[in-house]
PDB file of C-alpha atoms in Angstrom:
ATOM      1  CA  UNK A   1     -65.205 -25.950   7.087  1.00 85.00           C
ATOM      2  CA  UNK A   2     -62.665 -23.319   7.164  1.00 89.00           C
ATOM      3  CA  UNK A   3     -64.784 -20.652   5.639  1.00 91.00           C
ATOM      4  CA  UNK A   4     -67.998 -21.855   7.298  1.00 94.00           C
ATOM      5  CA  UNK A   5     -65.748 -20.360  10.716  1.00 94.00           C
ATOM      6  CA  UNK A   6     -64.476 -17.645   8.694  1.00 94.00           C
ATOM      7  CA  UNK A   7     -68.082 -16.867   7.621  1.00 95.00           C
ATOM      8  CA  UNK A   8     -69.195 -17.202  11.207  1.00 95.00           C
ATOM      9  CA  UNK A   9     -66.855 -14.833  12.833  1.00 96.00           C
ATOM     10  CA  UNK A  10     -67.389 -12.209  10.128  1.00 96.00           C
ATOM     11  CA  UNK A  11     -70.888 -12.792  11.411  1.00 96.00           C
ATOM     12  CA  UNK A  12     -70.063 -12.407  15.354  1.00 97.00           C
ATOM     13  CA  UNK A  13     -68.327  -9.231  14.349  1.00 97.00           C
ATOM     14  CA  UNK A  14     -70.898  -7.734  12.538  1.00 96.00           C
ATOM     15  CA  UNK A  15     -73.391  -8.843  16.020  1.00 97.00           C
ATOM     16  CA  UNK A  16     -70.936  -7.167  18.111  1.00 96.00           C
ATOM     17  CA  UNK A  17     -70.967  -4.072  15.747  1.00 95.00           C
ATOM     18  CA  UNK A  18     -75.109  -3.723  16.466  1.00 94.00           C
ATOM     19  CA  UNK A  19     -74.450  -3.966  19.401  1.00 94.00           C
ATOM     20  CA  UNK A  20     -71.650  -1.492  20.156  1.00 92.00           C
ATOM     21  CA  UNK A  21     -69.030  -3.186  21.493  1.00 94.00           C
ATOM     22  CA  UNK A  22     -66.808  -2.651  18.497  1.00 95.00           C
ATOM     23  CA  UNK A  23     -65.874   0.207  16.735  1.00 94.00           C
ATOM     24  CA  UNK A  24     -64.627   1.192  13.328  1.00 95.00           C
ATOM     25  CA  UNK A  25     -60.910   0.749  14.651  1.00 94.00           C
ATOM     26  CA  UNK A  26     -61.359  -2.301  16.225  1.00 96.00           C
ATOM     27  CA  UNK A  27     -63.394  -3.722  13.762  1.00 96.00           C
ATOM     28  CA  UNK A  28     -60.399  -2.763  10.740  1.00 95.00           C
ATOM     29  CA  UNK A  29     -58.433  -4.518  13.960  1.00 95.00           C
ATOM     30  CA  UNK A  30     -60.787  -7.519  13.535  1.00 96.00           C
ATOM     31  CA  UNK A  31     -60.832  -8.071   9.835  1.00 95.00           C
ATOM     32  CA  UNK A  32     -56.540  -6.975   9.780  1.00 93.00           C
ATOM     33  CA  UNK A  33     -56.164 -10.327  11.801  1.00 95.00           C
ATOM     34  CA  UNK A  34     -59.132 -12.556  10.082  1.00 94.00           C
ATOM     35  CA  UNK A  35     -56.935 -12.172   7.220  1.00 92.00           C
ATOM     36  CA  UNK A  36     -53.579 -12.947   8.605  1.00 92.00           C
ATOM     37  CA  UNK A  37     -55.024 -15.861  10.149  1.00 93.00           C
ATOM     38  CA  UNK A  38     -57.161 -17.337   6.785  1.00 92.00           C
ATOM     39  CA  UNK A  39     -55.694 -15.401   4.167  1.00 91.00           C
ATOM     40  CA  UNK A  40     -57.007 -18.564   1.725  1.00 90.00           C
ATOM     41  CA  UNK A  41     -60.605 -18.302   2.921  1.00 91.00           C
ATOM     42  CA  UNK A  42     -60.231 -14.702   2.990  1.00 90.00           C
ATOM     43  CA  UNK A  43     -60.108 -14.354  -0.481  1.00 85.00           C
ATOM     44  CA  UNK A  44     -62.315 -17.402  -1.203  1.00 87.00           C
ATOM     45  CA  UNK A  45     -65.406 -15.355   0.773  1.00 87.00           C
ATOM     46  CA  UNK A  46     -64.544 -11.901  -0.665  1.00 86.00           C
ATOM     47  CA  UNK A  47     -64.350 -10.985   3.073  1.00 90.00           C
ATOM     48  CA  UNK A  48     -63.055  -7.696   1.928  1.00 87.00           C
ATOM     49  CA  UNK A  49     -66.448  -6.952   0.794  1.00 89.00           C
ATOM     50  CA  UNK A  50     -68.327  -7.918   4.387  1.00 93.00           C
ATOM     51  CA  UNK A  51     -65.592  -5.518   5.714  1.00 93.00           C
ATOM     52  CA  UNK A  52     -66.556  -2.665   4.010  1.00 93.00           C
ATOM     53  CA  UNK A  53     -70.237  -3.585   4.560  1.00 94.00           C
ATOM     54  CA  UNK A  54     -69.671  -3.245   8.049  1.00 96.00           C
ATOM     55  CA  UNK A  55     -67.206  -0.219   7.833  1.00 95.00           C
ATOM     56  CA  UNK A  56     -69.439   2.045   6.200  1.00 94.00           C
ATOM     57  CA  UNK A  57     -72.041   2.490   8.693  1.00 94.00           C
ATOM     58  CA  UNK A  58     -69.800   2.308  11.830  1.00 94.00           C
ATOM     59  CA  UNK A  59     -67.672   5.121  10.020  1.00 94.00           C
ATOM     60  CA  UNK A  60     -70.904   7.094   9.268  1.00 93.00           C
ATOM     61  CA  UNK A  61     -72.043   6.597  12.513  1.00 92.00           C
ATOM     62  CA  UNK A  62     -68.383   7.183  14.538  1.00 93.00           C
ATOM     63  CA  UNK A  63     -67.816   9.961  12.402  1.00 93.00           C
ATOM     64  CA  UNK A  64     -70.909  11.983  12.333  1.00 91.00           C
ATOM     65  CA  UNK A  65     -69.886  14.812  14.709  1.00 91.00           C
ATOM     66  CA  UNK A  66     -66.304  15.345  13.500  1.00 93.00           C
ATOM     67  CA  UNK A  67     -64.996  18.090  12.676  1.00 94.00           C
ATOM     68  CA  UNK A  68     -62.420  17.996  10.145  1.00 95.00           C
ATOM     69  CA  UNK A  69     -60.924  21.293  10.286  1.00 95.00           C
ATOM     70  CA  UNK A  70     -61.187  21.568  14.235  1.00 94.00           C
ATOM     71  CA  UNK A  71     -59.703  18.382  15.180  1.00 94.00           C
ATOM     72  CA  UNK A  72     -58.486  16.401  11.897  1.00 92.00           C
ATOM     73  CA  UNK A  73     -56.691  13.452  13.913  1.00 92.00           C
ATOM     74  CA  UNK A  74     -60.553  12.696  15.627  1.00 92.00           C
ATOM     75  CA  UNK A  75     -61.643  10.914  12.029  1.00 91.00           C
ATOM     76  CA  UNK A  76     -58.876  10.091  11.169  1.00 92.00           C
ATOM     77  CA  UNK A  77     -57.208   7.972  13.885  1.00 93.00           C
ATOM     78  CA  UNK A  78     -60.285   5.268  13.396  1.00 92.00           C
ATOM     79  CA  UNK A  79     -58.805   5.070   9.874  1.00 92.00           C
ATOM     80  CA  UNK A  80     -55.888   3.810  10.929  1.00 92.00           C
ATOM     81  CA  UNK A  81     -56.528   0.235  10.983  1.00 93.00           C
ATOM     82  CA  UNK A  82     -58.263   0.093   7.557  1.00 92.00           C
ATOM     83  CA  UNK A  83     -55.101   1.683   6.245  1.00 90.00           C
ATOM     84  CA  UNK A  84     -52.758  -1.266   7.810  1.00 89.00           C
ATOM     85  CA  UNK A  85     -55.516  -4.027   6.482  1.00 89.00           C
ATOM     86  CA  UNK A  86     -54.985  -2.508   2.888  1.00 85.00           C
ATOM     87  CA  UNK A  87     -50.933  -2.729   3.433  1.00 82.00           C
ATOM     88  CA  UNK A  88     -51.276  -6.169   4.860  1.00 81.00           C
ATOM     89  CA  UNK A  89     -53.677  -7.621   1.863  1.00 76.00           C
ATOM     90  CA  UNK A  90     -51.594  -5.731  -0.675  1.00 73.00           C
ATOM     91  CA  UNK A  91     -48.117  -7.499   1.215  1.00 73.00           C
ATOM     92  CA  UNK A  92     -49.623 -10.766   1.124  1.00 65.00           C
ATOM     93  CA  UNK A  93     -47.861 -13.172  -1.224  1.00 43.00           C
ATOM     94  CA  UNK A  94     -51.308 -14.818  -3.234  1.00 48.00           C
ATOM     95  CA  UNK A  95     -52.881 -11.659  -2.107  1.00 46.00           C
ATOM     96  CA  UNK A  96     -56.709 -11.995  -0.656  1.00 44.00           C
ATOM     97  CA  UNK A  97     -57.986  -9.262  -2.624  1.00 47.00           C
ATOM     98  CA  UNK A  98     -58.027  -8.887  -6.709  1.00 51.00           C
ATOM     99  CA  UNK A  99     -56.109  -6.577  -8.223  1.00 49.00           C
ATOM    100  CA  UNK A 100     -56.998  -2.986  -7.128  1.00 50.00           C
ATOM    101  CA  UNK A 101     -59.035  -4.077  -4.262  1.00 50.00           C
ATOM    102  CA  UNK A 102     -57.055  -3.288  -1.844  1.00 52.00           C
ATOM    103  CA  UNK A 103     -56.653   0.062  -2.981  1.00 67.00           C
ATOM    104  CA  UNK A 104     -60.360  -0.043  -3.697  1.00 77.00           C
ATOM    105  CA  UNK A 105     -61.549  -1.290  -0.064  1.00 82.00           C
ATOM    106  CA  UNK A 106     -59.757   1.748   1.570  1.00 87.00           C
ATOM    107  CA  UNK A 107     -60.628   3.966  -1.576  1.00 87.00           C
ATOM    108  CA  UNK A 108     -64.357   2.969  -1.268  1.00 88.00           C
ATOM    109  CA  UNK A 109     -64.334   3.660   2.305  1.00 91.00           C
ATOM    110  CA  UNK A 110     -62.848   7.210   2.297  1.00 91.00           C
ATOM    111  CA  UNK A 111     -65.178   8.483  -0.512  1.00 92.00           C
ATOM    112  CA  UNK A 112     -68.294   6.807   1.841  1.00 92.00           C
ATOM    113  CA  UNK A 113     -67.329   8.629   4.608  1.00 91.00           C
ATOM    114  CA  UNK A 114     -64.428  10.786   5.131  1.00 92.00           C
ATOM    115  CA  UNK A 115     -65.278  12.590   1.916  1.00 92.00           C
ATOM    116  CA  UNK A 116     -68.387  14.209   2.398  1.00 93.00           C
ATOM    117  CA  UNK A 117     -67.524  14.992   6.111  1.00 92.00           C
ATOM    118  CA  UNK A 118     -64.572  16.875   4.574  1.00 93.00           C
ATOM    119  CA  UNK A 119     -66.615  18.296   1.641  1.00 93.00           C
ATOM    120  CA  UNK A 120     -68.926  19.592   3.936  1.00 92.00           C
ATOM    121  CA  UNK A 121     -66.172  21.462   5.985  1.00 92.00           C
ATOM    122  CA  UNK A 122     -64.553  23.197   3.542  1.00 91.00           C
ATOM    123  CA  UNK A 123     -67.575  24.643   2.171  1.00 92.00           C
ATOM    124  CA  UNK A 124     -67.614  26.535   5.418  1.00 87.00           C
ATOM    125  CA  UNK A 125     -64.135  26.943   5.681  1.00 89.00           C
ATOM    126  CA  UNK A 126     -62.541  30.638   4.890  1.00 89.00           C
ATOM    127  CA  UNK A 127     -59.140  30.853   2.884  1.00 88.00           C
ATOM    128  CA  UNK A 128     -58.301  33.633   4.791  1.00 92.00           C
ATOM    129  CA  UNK A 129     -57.685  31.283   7.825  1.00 92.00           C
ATOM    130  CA  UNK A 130     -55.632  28.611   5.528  1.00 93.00           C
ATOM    131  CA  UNK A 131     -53.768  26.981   8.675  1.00 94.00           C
ATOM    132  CA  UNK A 132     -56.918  24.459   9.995  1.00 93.00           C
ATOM    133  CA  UNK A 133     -56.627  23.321   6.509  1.00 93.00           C
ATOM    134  CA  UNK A 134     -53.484  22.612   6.388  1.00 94.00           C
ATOM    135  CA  UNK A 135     -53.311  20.721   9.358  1.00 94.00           C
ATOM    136  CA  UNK A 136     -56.189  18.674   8.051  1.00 94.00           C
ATOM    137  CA  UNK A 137     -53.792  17.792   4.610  1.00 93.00           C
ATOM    138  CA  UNK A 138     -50.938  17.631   6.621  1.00 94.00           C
ATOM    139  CA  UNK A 139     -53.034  14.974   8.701  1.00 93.00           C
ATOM    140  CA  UNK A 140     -54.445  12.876   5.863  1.00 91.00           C
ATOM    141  CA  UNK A 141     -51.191  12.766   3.972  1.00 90.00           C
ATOM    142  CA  UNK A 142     -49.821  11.203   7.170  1.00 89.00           C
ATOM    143  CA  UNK A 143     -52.446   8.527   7.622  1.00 88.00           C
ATOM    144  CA  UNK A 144     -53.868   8.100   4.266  1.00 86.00           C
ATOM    145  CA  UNK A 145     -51.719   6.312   1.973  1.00 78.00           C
ATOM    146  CA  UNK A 146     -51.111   8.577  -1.746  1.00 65.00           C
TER     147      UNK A 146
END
């Protein structure tokens, strides 16, 4: 019964995802307190997985017109949550994800998103202005855990 509701608010999330009243924070939010609340039925559903099913496209979508080495903190911030959800399912005692998934969920999510945004920037970016790029490592070491 428990993961039926589980199952059903993942669902209601993913609804309110289509139709934008939820963003990538809020929906790392979301998941960060699904978790706390049903760790148990957490794991049992892989809910990790639906999370990062969701994530994906919102992040592609959120994150589209960013531009990294303008203004790092605007795709990053969104991040934020995803990065706490990782720390709490990693902090959990009978953790909800296998080992590695934790790191994997947030891993998986960076190189489907924040990666090729930032890949694309610095092949435009010149050396001879190094400072937007270091504000832009200086900003992901900050958020992004090592």
């Amino acid at each position: 019964r428990r993961c039926r509701e589980l199952a059903e608010e993942v669902e209601a999330l993913r609804e309110r995802l289509n139709r934008g009243e939820i963003g990538l924070d809020g929906l790392g939010t979301a998941f960060s307190k699904l978790l706390e609340d049903r760790p148990k039925e957490f794991q049992a559903l892989q809910a990790w997985e639906a999370a990062l099913a969701l994530a994906v496209p919102a992040a592609t979508r959120e994150l589209a017109e960013w531009k990294p080495l303008e203004k790092p903190q605007d795709g990053l911030i969104p991040m934020q949550p995803w990065v706490a959800l990782s720390a709490a399912a990693a902090a959990k005692s009978n953790a909800a994800m296998p080992v590695g998934g934790t790191s994997r969920l947030l891993r998986d999510l960076c190189d489907a998103v924040l990666l090729p945004r930032l890949r694309a920037a610095l092949v435009d970016w010149s050396a001879r202005d190094p400072e937007p790029c270091l504000q832009l490592v200086e900003r992901c070491r900050d958020t992004l855990p090592a």
